[in-house]
Amino acid sequence: MTFRTLLLAATTALATATISVSAQAQTEIVWGEGTPKGLDPHVVYDVPMQLYMLNAYDSLYRYIGNPPELSNWLAESHTVSEDGLTWEFTLKPGITFTDGSPMTSEDVVYSFQRLLEIGKGPSGAFKPVLKPENVSAVDELTTRFVLDKPYAPFLSTMPLVAIVNKDVVQAHEADGDLGAAWLSTHQAGSGSYILNEDTYKPLENADFNRNVDHFYGWDDNANPVDVVHVPTFTETSTRVLALLRGDTDATDGYLPTDQVERIKAADGVRVQSDESMRIMLIRMNNQKPPFDNVNFRRCVSYAFNYDGFNEVVLGGLVKRNVGPLPSNLWGVDESVEGYSYDLDKAKEFCDLAREEGADIDRKIEIKILSGLDQTTQAAQVMQQGLDELGLNVEVVGDTWANLATSTGTVESTPDMWVHWVSTYFVDPENWIGQMYSSQFNGTWKASSWYVNPHVDDLLQQARDVTDQAEREVLYKEAYRTIVDEAADVWIYNTVALRGLSDRLEGFKFSPVGSGADFRWLSVKE
């Protein structure tokens, strides 16, 4: 009996018993990506949460397509005052949550206030400009936001906030936790798919059933998928093997080159290739010696074999990215050449760092994401370059959950770690703003603990002005400074590579969520 057969047998009975789906024969798929460590969309903020949010919740606006376009979703329209401070969003009429209760502006108010009061998840995008008391209901469908000051990315951040069912979450509050404990394992949204709470096991398995009453309707998809099973695979090779055997219908979008070739050579499957806005980098803890020495960081930056990794290891399937913005986004200073593989320059800067008292001879750890082969490969290339300089480097595996949690303090943040920064909203603030503005230090996105008051000022100005041309000038100056100070090692801008079964149709890629939106999918008859 195959993995797929076992999975479907174990979950379908419960799924159909608890969720109303079409009376016709159900279409079911197995999706080979993981779910987040917790299901509260106002607490968890990472790529696995994007998969969950896109399917279990809705937001006022949503990004669709590639390049991503900001589209009305729950909101029918919005207005903004001339001074950029007062925003009003009006819901489409007739929207209901998955329990059948109507969505109103009170749910929108509660969702934003809850996010701000919890102070986790994507709250960092709003806390500098929005207080909970300044979100209010104008009428049954209209919500008003009054910002403390103009905030250029405000509209682009709307897809970050899942609208939750106020009455349901409040009914499950305990000890002032705003329902966080309950919502970490339950759903209270309006999404196009409904979590089967009976079969859900954190970081192991999640099953979803189509919400036939979703407000968007299903007229654009003649044969939507009724049931989606999302088991957790811990290794890339296992995930690909399951696809080749027909046990899953999709891998994640992080395939290394050898697995791409393996899928291309097989029947009944294909590789989906899409230009993304996800950058791969090796973080350096700028506050922990010897990485607090800028010349040592420059040494490390010159010791990575960019062409060897991008062109040889990854077979040219990615695009070199020299700084802290995706190369296909405005705000990049194209005059910046960045760092190249040059061991002579690396040695020169290491010698300078040593002369300045940096303890560059201590053992350095590079943390990788266990189960994601590319992070191992990148760390090994970095290790090889530093070994050529006589430095002591160890590669250590860990989980995303552990590493993201570890970045809360300078002391617990790794010396170096390899990961990606994906597209959560489409604005330079998503990358350079939240990665290198010191107000975000203590989050995984700002885990290099970079501090430069001038850069802080530039990034704040870029939030305050609304003219894109003015913002671009500010971002370019910040970009030049951050690269010059070698805050991190920037490697490439991703071309997302995902294995798909040939029985799937309708896959739509967007850099936001990386194509993990089930509502567009169909199964060939």
Short mmCIF file of C-alpha atoms in Angstrom, two decimals:
data_model
loop_
_atom_site.label_atom_id
_atom_site.label_comp_id
_atom_site.label_asym_id
_atom_site.label_seq_id
_atom_site.Cartn_x
_atom_site.Cartn_y
_atom_site.Cartn_z
CA MET A 1 0.00 0.00 0.00
CA THR A 2 1.50 3.37 -1.03
CA PHE A 3 2.01 6.39 1.18
CA ARG A 4 -0.78 8.19 -0.69
CA THR A 5 -3.20 5.33 -0.15
CA LEU A 6 -2.40 5.14 3.56
CA LEU A 7 -2.76 8.90 3.96
CA LEU A 8 -6.06 9.12 2.12
CA ALA A 9 -7.50 6.14 3.96
CA ALA A 10 -6.52 7.60 7.32
CA THR A 11 -7.96 11.05 6.77
CA THR A 12 -10.73 11.05 4.18
CA ALA A 13 -13.41 9.49 6.40
CA LEU A 14 -12.94 12.12 9.08
CA ALA A 15 -12.67 14.86 6.50
CA THR A 16 -15.95 14.06 4.79
CA ALA A 17 -17.72 13.53 8.09
CA THR A 18 -16.83 16.91 9.51
CA ILE A 19 -16.89 19.20 6.46
CA SER A 20 -19.63 19.56 3.87
CA VAL A 21 -18.23 19.08 0.36
CA SER A 22 -19.69 18.38 -3.05
CA ALA A 23 -21.79 15.25 -3.36
CA GLN A 24 -19.92 14.23 -6.51
CA ALA A 25 -16.71 12.20 -6.40
CA GLN A 26 -14.08 14.18 -4.51
CA THR A 27 -10.78 15.19 -6.00
CA GLU A 28 -7.88 14.87 -3.57
CA ILE A 29 -4.23 15.82 -3.74
CA VAL A 30 -1.18 15.54 -1.50
CA TRP A 31 0.89 18.73 -1.25
CA GLY A 32 4.52 18.26 -0.26
CA GLU A 33 5.16 21.38 1.78
CA GLY A 34 5.14 21.81 5.53
CA THR A 35 2.71 23.75 7.67
CA PRO A 36 3.82 26.28 10.33
CA LYS A 37 4.83 25.45 13.88
CA GLY A 38 1.59 27.09 15.08
CA LEU A 39 -1.58 28.13 13.25
CA ASP A 40 -2.21 31.59 14.72
CA PRO A 41 -1.67 33.97 11.75
CA HIS A 42 -1.12 36.89 14.14
CA VAL A 43 1.75 35.09 15.90
CA VAL A 44 3.68 33.10 13.28
CA TYR A 45 5.35 34.94 10.39
CA ASP A 46 7.21 32.70 7.95
CA VAL A 47 6.86 30.88 4.64
CA PRO A 48 4.89 27.88 6.01
CA MET A 49 2.39 30.35 7.46
CA GLN A 50 1.96 31.85 4.00
CA LEU A 51 0.72 28.47 2.76
CA TYR A 52 -1.71 28.19 5.65
CA MET A 53 -2.92 31.81 5.50
CA LEU A 54 -3.55 31.81 1.76
CA ASN A 55 -5.87 28.84 2.10
CA ALA A 56 -7.42 29.09 5.57
CA TYR A 57 -7.82 32.88 5.84
CA ASP A 58 -8.51 35.94 3.77
CA SER A 59 -7.15 39.48 3.95
CA LEU A 60 -8.43 42.84 2.73
CA TYR A 61 -6.12 42.77 -0.28
CA ARG A 62 -4.20 39.93 -1.89
CA TYR A 63 -1.25 39.55 -4.25
CA ILE A 64 -2.00 37.56 -7.39
CA GLY A 65 0.21 36.65 -10.35
CA ASN A 66 3.84 37.15 -11.28
CA PRO A 67 4.88 39.92 -11.18
CA PRO A 68 2.50 40.16 -8.21
CA GLU A 69 -0.40 42.58 -8.44
CA LEU A 70 -2.19 43.89 -5.37
CA SER A 71 -5.85 42.97 -5.88
CA ASN A 72 -9.05 43.65 -3.98
CA TRP A 73 -9.97 40.60 -1.97
CA LEU A 74 -12.21 41.02 1.08
CA ALA A 75 -12.19 44.78 0.50
CA GLU A 76 -14.43 46.16 -2.21
CA SER A 77 -12.64 49.52 -2.11
CA HIS A 78 -10.56 51.88 -0.03
CA THR A 79 -9.98 55.60 0.33
CA VAL A 80 -7.07 57.59 1.73
CA SER A 81 -7.00 61.17 2.96
CA GLU A 82 -4.87 63.78 1.22
CA ASP A 83 -2.39 63.82 4.10
CA GLY A 84 -1.98 60.02 3.90
CA LEU A 85 -3.07 59.47 7.51
CA THR A 86 -6.68 58.28 7.32
CA TRP A 87 -7.50 55.12 5.42
CA GLU A 88 -10.93 53.53 5.09
CA PHE A 89 -11.56 50.02 3.74
CA THR A 90 -15.02 48.77 2.85
CA LEU A 91 -15.77 45.05 2.85
CA LYS A 92 -17.60 43.33 0.05
CA PRO A 93 -21.14 42.56 1.26
CA GLY A 94 -22.23 39.02 2.11
CA ILE A 95 -18.91 37.54 3.20
CA THR A 96 -19.18 34.76 5.77
CA PHE A 97 -16.70 32.89 7.91
CA THR A 98 -16.42 29.12 7.56
CA ASP A 99 -18.90 28.65 10.42
CA GLY A 100 -21.49 30.62 8.41
CA SER A 101 -21.43 33.78 10.52
CA PRO A 102 -21.21 37.12 8.67
CA MET A 103 -17.97 39.08 8.50
CA THR A 104 -18.26 42.72 9.52
CA SER A 105 -15.95 45.65 10.11
CA GLU A 106 -15.85 44.64 13.79
CA ASP A 107 -13.93 41.52 12.76
CA VAL A 108 -11.48 43.66 10.80
CA VAL A 109 -11.01 46.02 13.75
CA TYR A 110 -10.50 43.11 16.14
CA SER A 111 -8.00 41.41 13.82
CA PHE A 112 -5.75 44.46 13.53
CA GLN A 113 -6.05 45.37 17.20
CA ARG A 114 -5.30 41.78 18.21
CA LEU A 115 -2.21 41.70 15.98
CA LEU A 116 -0.90 44.95 17.44
CA GLU A 117 -1.60 43.91 21.03
CA ILE A 118 0.08 40.51 20.64
CA GLY A 119 3.05 42.26 19.04
CA LYS A 120 4.25 39.23 17.09
CA GLY A 121 3.82 37.90 13.55
CA PRO A 122 3.67 40.70 10.98
CA SER A 123 2.93 43.37 13.60
CA GLY A 124 6.32 44.99 12.99
CA ALA A 125 5.03 46.37 9.69
CA PHE A 126 2.34 48.37 11.54
CA LYS A 127 3.52 49.11 15.09
CA PRO A 128 5.63 52.18 14.17
CA VAL A 129 2.62 53.98 12.69
CA LEU A 130 -0.60 52.46 14.02
CA LYS A 131 -2.02 52.21 17.55
CA PRO A 132 -4.79 49.70 18.35
CA GLU A 133 -7.18 52.45 19.45
CA ASN A 134 -6.84 54.13 16.06
CA VAL A 135 -8.55 51.26 14.26
CA SER A 136 -12.33 51.66 14.37
CA ALA A 137 -15.57 50.65 12.68
CA VAL A 138 -17.30 53.39 10.68
CA ASP A 139 -20.29 51.23 9.84
CA GLU A 140 -21.04 47.53 9.40
CA LEU A 141 -18.69 47.17 6.43
CA THR A 142 -16.22 50.06 6.71
CA THR A 143 -13.07 50.16 8.87
CA ARG A 144 -11.05 53.31 9.53
CA PHE A 145 -7.31 53.39 10.20
CA VAL A 146 -5.71 56.62 11.44
CA LEU A 147 -1.93 56.47 11.18
CA ASP A 148 0.43 58.41 13.43
CA LYS A 149 2.31 59.56 10.35
CA PRO A 150 2.29 58.78 6.62
CA TYR A 151 3.49 55.28 5.85
CA ALA A 152 4.24 54.60 2.20
CA PRO A 153 4.02 50.77 2.34
CA PHE A 154 0.68 50.74 4.19
CA LEU A 155 -1.53 49.49 1.35
CA SER A 156 1.06 46.94 0.23
CA THR A 157 1.07 45.43 3.74
CA MET A 158 -2.67 44.70 3.83
CA PRO A 159 -2.22 41.07 2.67
CA LEU A 160 -0.16 40.41 5.81
CA VAL A 161 -3.16 40.51 8.13
CA ALA A 162 -5.58 37.57 8.26
CA ILE A 163 -9.11 38.57 9.25
CA VAL A 164 -10.27 36.32 12.07
CA ASN A 165 -13.74 35.67 13.46
CA LYS A 166 -13.91 37.96 16.49
CA ASP A 167 -16.68 36.09 18.31
CA VAL A 168 -15.06 32.68 17.88
CA VAL A 169 -11.58 33.79 19.00
CA GLN A 170 -12.90 35.78 21.96
CA ALA A 171 -14.93 32.76 23.09
CA HIS A 172 -11.66 30.84 23.44
CA GLU A 173 -9.57 33.42 25.30
CA ALA A 174 -7.81 32.12 28.40
CA ASP A 175 -5.86 34.13 30.96
CA GLY A 176 -5.71 37.17 28.72
CA ASP A 177 -4.01 35.36 25.82
CA LEU A 178 -6.39 36.79 23.18
CA GLY A 179 -7.21 33.23 22.17
CA ALA A 180 -3.63 32.51 21.09
CA ALA A 181 -3.41 29.06 22.68
CA TRP A 182 -6.64 27.90 21.04
CA LEU A 183 -5.93 29.50 17.66
CA SER A 184 -2.51 27.83 17.49
CA THR A 185 -4.29 24.55 16.68
CA HIS A 186 -7.65 25.75 15.31
CA GLN A 187 -9.00 27.87 12.46
CA ALA A 188 -11.26 30.92 12.71
CA GLY A 189 -11.18 32.32 9.20
CA SER A 190 -13.14 32.64 5.99
CA GLY A 191 -10.67 30.95 3.65
CA SER A 192 -11.26 28.87 0.57
CA TYR A 193 -10.18 25.75 2.48
CA ILE A 194 -11.11 24.53 5.95
CA LEU A 195 -8.65 22.85 8.29
CA ASN A 196 -9.70 19.41 9.48
CA GLU A 197 -8.95 19.91 13.15
CA ASP A 198 -9.51 16.21 13.93
CA THR A 199 -6.56 15.07 11.82
CA TYR A 200 -4.25 18.03 12.39
CA LYS A 201 -0.91 17.24 14.03
CA PRO A 202 1.52 20.17 14.44
CA LEU A 203 4.54 19.87 12.16
CA GLU A 204 3.33 16.43 11.02
CA ASN A 205 0.09 16.60 9.07
CA ALA A 206 -2.68 18.97 8.04
CA ASP A 207 -5.74 18.21 5.93
CA PHE A 208 -7.95 20.78 4.24
CA ASN A 209 -11.42 20.57 2.73
CA ARG A 210 -12.80 22.99 0.18
CA ASN A 211 -15.06 25.71 1.49
CA VAL A 212 -17.85 25.51 -1.09
CA ASP A 213 -19.34 28.74 0.29
CA HIS A 214 -16.19 30.83 -0.04
CA PHE A 215 -17.07 34.43 -0.91
CA TYR A 216 -14.92 34.47 -4.07
CA GLY A 217 -16.90 31.62 -5.57
CA TRP A 218 -15.64 28.79 -7.73
CA ASP A 219 -16.96 29.73 -11.17
CA ASP A 220 -13.41 30.28 -12.44
CA ASN A 221 -12.42 26.69 -11.60
CA ALA A 222 -14.60 23.99 -13.13
CA ASN A 223 -12.93 21.16 -11.23
CA PRO A 224 -11.47 22.46 -7.96
CA VAL A 225 -9.65 20.20 -5.54
CA ASP A 226 -11.93 19.12 -2.72
CA VAL A 227 -9.41 17.71 -0.25
CA VAL A 228 -5.75 18.65 0.20
CA HIS A 229 -3.45 16.61 2.42
CA VAL A 230 -0.29 18.34 3.64
CA PRO A 231 2.07 15.89 5.35
CA THR A 232 5.46 17.09 6.56
CA PHE A 233 8.55 15.71 4.81
CA THR A 234 11.81 16.31 6.62
CA GLU A 235 14.18 15.71 3.70
CA THR A 236 14.25 16.99 0.12
CA SER A 237 15.16 13.55 -1.25
CA THR A 238 12.19 11.94 0.52
CA ARG A 239 9.85 14.60 -0.81
CA VAL A 240 11.06 14.09 -4.38
CA LEU A 241 10.92 10.31 -4.12
CA ALA A 242 7.30 10.59 -2.97
CA LEU A 243 6.53 12.71 -6.05
CA LEU A 244 8.21 10.23 -8.40
CA ARG A 245 6.27 7.35 -6.83
CA GLY A 246 2.99 9.21 -7.19
CA ASP A 247 2.55 9.54 -3.44
CA THR A 248 2.48 13.34 -3.58
CA ASP A 249 1.47 15.85 -6.24
CA ALA A 250 3.93 18.65 -5.45
CA THR A 251 7.24 19.33 -3.77
CA ASP A 252 8.27 22.62 -2.22
CA GLY A 253 9.97 25.29 -4.35
CA TYR A 254 13.51 24.79 -3.02
CA LEU A 255 14.71 21.97 -5.27
CA PRO A 256 18.48 21.60 -5.65
CA THR A 257 19.87 20.95 -9.13
CA ASP A 258 20.33 17.20 -8.77
CA GLN A 259 16.69 16.79 -7.81
CA VAL A 260 15.59 19.05 -10.68
CA GLU A 261 17.38 16.75 -13.13
CA ARG A 262 15.91 13.71 -11.42
CA ILE A 263 12.38 15.00 -11.91
CA LYS A 264 13.02 16.12 -15.47
CA ALA A 265 14.14 12.60 -16.36
CA ALA A 266 10.99 10.97 -14.95
CA ASP A 267 7.59 10.37 -16.52
CA GLY A 268 4.36 11.84 -15.21
CA VAL A 269 5.98 14.76 -13.40
CA ARG A 270 7.44 18.12 -14.35
CA VAL A 271 9.51 20.97 -12.94
CA GLN A 272 7.70 24.26 -12.55
CA SER A 273 10.16 27.15 -12.91
CA ASP A 274 9.17 30.70 -11.90
CA GLU A 275 11.21 33.83 -11.30
CA SER A 276 10.67 34.80 -7.70
CA MET A 277 11.59 37.66 -5.38
CA ARG A 278 13.14 35.44 -2.72
CA ILE A 279 16.78 36.12 -1.90
CA MET A 280 19.22 33.58 -0.48
CA LEU A 281 21.83 34.84 1.93
CA ILE A 282 24.15 33.85 4.73
CA ARG A 283 23.49 35.94 7.80
CA MET A 284 26.34 37.23 9.94
CA ASN A 285 25.73 38.27 13.55
CA ASN A 286 27.13 41.82 13.35
CA GLN A 287 27.11 42.24 17.14
CA LYS A 288 29.03 39.05 17.99
CA PRO A 289 32.84 39.04 17.65
CA PRO A 290 34.55 38.71 15.25
CA PHE A 291 31.60 39.67 13.04
CA ASP A 292 31.37 43.05 14.79
CA ASN A 293 34.49 43.94 12.78
CA VAL A 294 33.53 45.24 9.31
CA ASN A 295 36.81 44.10 7.77
CA PHE A 296 36.21 40.55 8.95
CA ARG A 297 32.75 40.63 7.36
CA ARG A 298 34.35 41.84 4.13
CA CYS A 299 36.84 38.98 4.39
CA VAL A 300 33.97 36.49 4.68
CA SER A 301 32.12 38.13 1.77
CA TYR A 302 35.12 37.71 -0.54
CA ALA A 303 35.61 34.08 0.55
CA PHE A 304 32.33 32.75 -0.90
CA ASN A 305 32.53 31.25 -4.40
CA TYR A 306 29.40 32.83 -5.88
CA ASP A 307 29.89 31.60 -9.45
CA GLY A 308 30.84 28.14 -8.26
CA PHE A 309 27.67 27.88 -6.22
CA ASN A 310 25.23 29.59 -8.57
CA GLU A 311 26.55 28.29 -11.88
CA VAL A 312 28.02 24.90 -10.96
CA VAL A 313 26.24 23.62 -7.86
CA LEU A 314 22.89 25.11 -8.92
CA GLY A 315 23.48 24.74 -12.63
CA GLY A 316 22.79 28.38 -13.48
CA LEU A 317 19.16 28.05 -12.38
CA VAL A 318 19.37 31.18 -10.20
CA LYS A 319 20.42 34.79 -10.68
CA ARG A 320 23.28 36.46 -8.78
CA ASN A 321 21.99 38.99 -6.29
CA VAL A 322 24.62 41.32 -4.82
CA GLY A 323 22.65 43.10 -2.11
CA PRO A 324 19.66 43.25 0.24
CA LEU A 325 16.91 43.63 -2.38
CA PRO A 326 15.70 41.23 -5.08
CA SER A 327 17.35 42.20 -8.34
CA ASN A 328 13.93 42.50 -10.03
CA LEU A 329 12.57 45.12 -7.60
CA TRP A 330 12.87 48.89 -7.68
CA GLY A 331 15.26 50.39 -5.14
CA VAL A 332 18.32 48.37 -6.23
CA ASP A 333 21.40 50.47 -6.97
CA GLU A 334 22.63 48.75 -10.12
CA SER A 335 25.98 50.53 -9.92
CA VAL A 336 26.89 48.40 -6.88
CA GLU A 337 29.04 45.48 -7.98
CA GLY A 338 28.99 43.71 -4.64
CA TYR A 339 31.49 41.04 -3.63
CA SER A 340 33.13 38.43 -5.81
CA TYR A 341 35.11 35.32 -4.98
CA ASP A 342 38.61 36.66 -4.37
CA LEU A 343 40.74 34.90 -1.77
CA ASP A 344 43.53 37.45 -2.08
CA LYS A 345 41.14 40.25 -1.08
CA ALA A 346 39.62 38.01 1.57
CA LYS A 347 43.07 37.44 3.12
CA GLU A 348 43.82 41.16 2.98
CA PHE A 349 40.67 42.00 4.95
CA CYS A 350 41.20 39.12 7.39
CA ASP A 351 44.67 40.44 8.10
CA LEU A 352 43.25 43.92 8.71
CA ALA A 353 40.65 42.49 11.08
CA ARG A 354 43.30 40.58 12.99
CA GLU A 355 45.44 43.73 13.27
CA GLU A 356 42.42 45.53 14.68
CA GLY A 357 42.10 42.93 17.42
CA ALA A 358 39.33 40.74 16.02
CA ASP A 359 39.49 37.16 17.30
CA ILE A 360 39.13 35.57 13.88
CA ASP A 361 40.74 32.31 14.96
CA ARG A 362 37.92 31.11 17.21
CA LYS A 363 35.61 28.35 15.98
CA ILE A 364 32.75 29.73 13.91
CA GLU A 365 29.44 27.91 13.42
CA ILE A 366 27.32 28.12 10.29
CA LYS A 367 23.78 26.90 10.97
CA ILE A 368 21.83 25.27 8.13
CA LEU A 369 18.17 24.33 7.71
CA SER A 370 18.00 20.58 8.14
CA GLY A 371 16.22 18.94 5.23
CA LEU A 372 16.90 21.77 2.76
CA ASP A 373 19.91 20.63 0.77
CA GLN A 374 20.72 24.01 -0.72
CA THR A 375 21.46 25.48 2.69
CA THR A 376 23.92 22.64 3.32
CA GLN A 377 25.56 23.19 -0.06
CA ALA A 378 25.88 26.94 0.50
CA ALA A 379 27.37 26.43 3.96
CA GLN A 380 29.89 23.95 2.58
CA VAL A 381 30.97 26.43 -0.11
CA MET A 382 31.37 29.09 2.59
CA GLN A 383 33.25 26.64 4.79
CA GLN A 384 35.61 25.75 1.96
CA GLY A 385 36.46 29.38 1.25
CA LEU A 386 37.13 30.17 4.89
CA ASP A 387 39.13 26.98 5.29
CA GLU A 388 41.43 28.25 2.52
CA LEU A 389 42.12 31.21 4.82
CA GLY A 390 42.93 28.94 7.75
CA LEU A 391 39.71 29.72 9.66
CA ASN A 392 37.94 27.16 11.85
CA VAL A 393 34.37 26.70 10.62
CA GLU A 394 31.80 24.06 11.55
CA VAL A 395 28.50 23.42 9.74
CA VAL A 396 25.66 22.58 12.14
CA GLY A 397 22.14 21.47 11.22
CA ASP A 398 19.01 22.79 12.93
CA THR A 399 15.31 23.30 12.21
CA TRP A 400 13.72 26.48 10.92
CA ALA A 401 11.58 26.72 14.06
CA ASN A 402 14.60 26.56 16.36
CA LEU A 403 16.69 28.97 14.32
CA ALA A 404 13.93 31.55 13.93
CA THR A 405 13.28 31.42 17.67
CA SER A 406 16.99 31.70 18.52
CA THR A 407 17.31 35.15 16.93
CA GLY A 408 15.62 36.95 19.83
CA THR A 409 18.92 37.95 21.45
CA VAL A 410 22.43 38.69 20.22
CA GLU A 411 23.84 35.88 22.35
CA SER A 412 21.47 33.20 21.09
CA THR A 413 21.59 34.25 17.43
CA PRO A 414 23.97 32.04 15.41
CA ASP A 415 27.36 33.31 14.24
CA MET A 416 26.12 32.65 10.72
CA TRP A 417 23.08 30.92 9.27
CA VAL A 418 21.80 30.20 5.80
CA HIS A 419 18.24 30.94 4.74
CA TRP A 420 16.01 32.81 2.35
CA VAL A 421 13.98 35.99 2.76
CA SER A 422 10.76 35.58 0.84
CA THR A 423 8.10 37.96 -0.40
CA TYR A 424 5.53 38.73 2.27
CA PHE A 425 4.56 42.04 0.70
CA VAL A 426 5.92 43.74 -2.39
CA ASP A 427 7.83 46.79 -1.25
CA PRO A 428 11.53 47.34 -0.42
CA GLU A 429 10.42 47.56 3.20
CA ASN A 430 9.84 43.79 3.11
CA TRP A 431 13.55 43.23 2.54
CA ILE A 432 15.99 46.06 3.22
CA GLY A 433 13.63 47.89 5.59
CA GLN A 434 12.82 45.02 7.94
CA MET A 435 16.21 43.30 7.59
CA TYR A 436 18.53 46.25 8.33
CA SER A 437 16.56 48.81 10.31
CA SER A 438 17.70 48.32 13.90
CA GLN A 439 14.16 48.67 15.26
CA PHE A 440 13.53 45.14 13.95
CA ASN A 441 16.58 43.57 15.61
CA GLY A 442 15.50 40.54 17.59
CA THR A 443 13.39 39.14 14.76
CA TRP A 444 14.54 36.45 12.34
CA LYS A 445 14.37 38.91 9.44
CA ALA A 446 16.81 41.25 11.18
CA SER A 447 18.99 38.50 12.60
CA SER A 448 22.26 40.06 11.45
CA TRP A 449 21.78 42.66 14.22
CA TYR A 450 23.06 45.39 11.92
CA VAL A 451 23.13 48.87 13.42
CA ASN A 452 23.87 52.06 11.49
CA PRO A 453 22.05 55.24 12.61
CA HIS A 454 22.38 56.80 9.15
CA VAL A 455 20.82 53.76 7.51
CA ASP A 456 18.07 53.77 10.16
CA ASP A 457 17.35 57.38 9.22
CA LEU A 458 17.31 56.64 5.48
CA LEU A 459 14.94 53.70 5.91
CA GLN A 460 12.63 55.71 8.14
CA GLN A 461 12.51 58.55 5.61
CA ALA A 462 11.63 55.98 2.94
CA ARG A 463 8.62 54.96 5.03
CA ASP A 464 7.54 58.54 5.64
CA VAL A 465 7.50 59.85 2.07
CA THR A 466 4.94 58.53 -0.38
CA ASP A 467 6.59 59.47 -3.68
CA GLN A 468 8.26 56.38 -5.13
CA ALA A 469 10.99 58.34 -6.89
CA GLU A 470 12.01 59.95 -3.59
CA ARG A 471 11.85 56.63 -1.80
CA GLU A 472 14.04 55.01 -4.45
CA VAL A 473 16.82 57.56 -3.90
CA LEU A 474 16.76 56.79 -0.17
CA TYR A 475 16.76 53.03 -0.65
CA LYS A 476 19.66 53.20 -3.09
CA GLU A 477 21.79 55.10 -0.60
CA ALA A 478 20.94 52.64 2.17
CA TYR A 479 21.63 49.76 -0.23
CA ARG A 480 25.11 51.11 -1.05
CA THR A 481 26.00 51.54 2.62
CA ILE A 482 24.76 48.12 3.73
CA VAL A 483 26.68 46.37 0.95
CA ASP A 484 29.83 48.39 1.66
CA GLU A 485 29.62 47.35 5.33
CA ALA A 486 29.08 43.71 4.33
CA ALA A 487 26.18 43.18 6.73
CA ASP A 488 25.54 39.73 5.22
CA VAL A 489 26.61 37.50 2.34
CA TRP A 490 24.02 37.87 -0.43
CA ILE A 491 24.03 35.00 -2.92
CA TYR A 492 21.17 34.91 -5.40
CA ASN A 493 17.64 35.88 -6.35
CA THR A 494 15.57 32.73 -6.58
CA VAL A 495 14.07 31.04 -9.53
CA ALA A 496 11.52 28.90 -7.71
CA LEU A 497 11.83 25.27 -8.78
CA ARG A 498 8.97 22.99 -7.77
CA GLY A 499 8.16 19.44 -8.79
CA LEU A 500 4.54 18.92 -9.88
CA SER A 501 2.54 15.89 -10.92
CA ASP A 502 1.26 16.02 -14.50
CA ARG A 503 -2.23 15.36 -13.16
CA LEU A 504 -2.32 18.88 -11.68
CA GLU A 505 -3.62 21.82 -13.69
CA GLY A 506 -4.13 25.50 -12.89
CA PHE A 507 -1.00 26.08 -10.82
CA LYS A 508 -0.58 29.84 -10.37
CA PHE A 509 2.71 31.15 -9.08
CA SER A 510 3.03 34.38 -7.14
CA PRO A 511 6.18 35.42 -5.27
CA VAL A 512 3.89 36.00 -2.28
CA GLY A 513 3.17 32.49 -1.04
CA SER A 514 5.28 30.91 -3.79
CA GLY A 515 2.29 29.32 -5.52
CA ALA A 516 0.87 27.52 -2.49
CA ASP A 517 -2.68 28.78 -3.07
CA PHE A 518 -4.86 25.69 -3.58
CA ARG A 519 -7.98 27.43 -4.90
CA TRP A 520 -6.67 27.70 -8.46
CA LEU A 521 -5.73 24.00 -8.76
CA SER A 522 -7.55 21.28 -10.66
CA VAL A 523 -6.96 17.58 -11.23
CA LYS A 524 -7.05 16.29 -14.80
CA GLU A 525 -10.02 14.04 -15.40
#
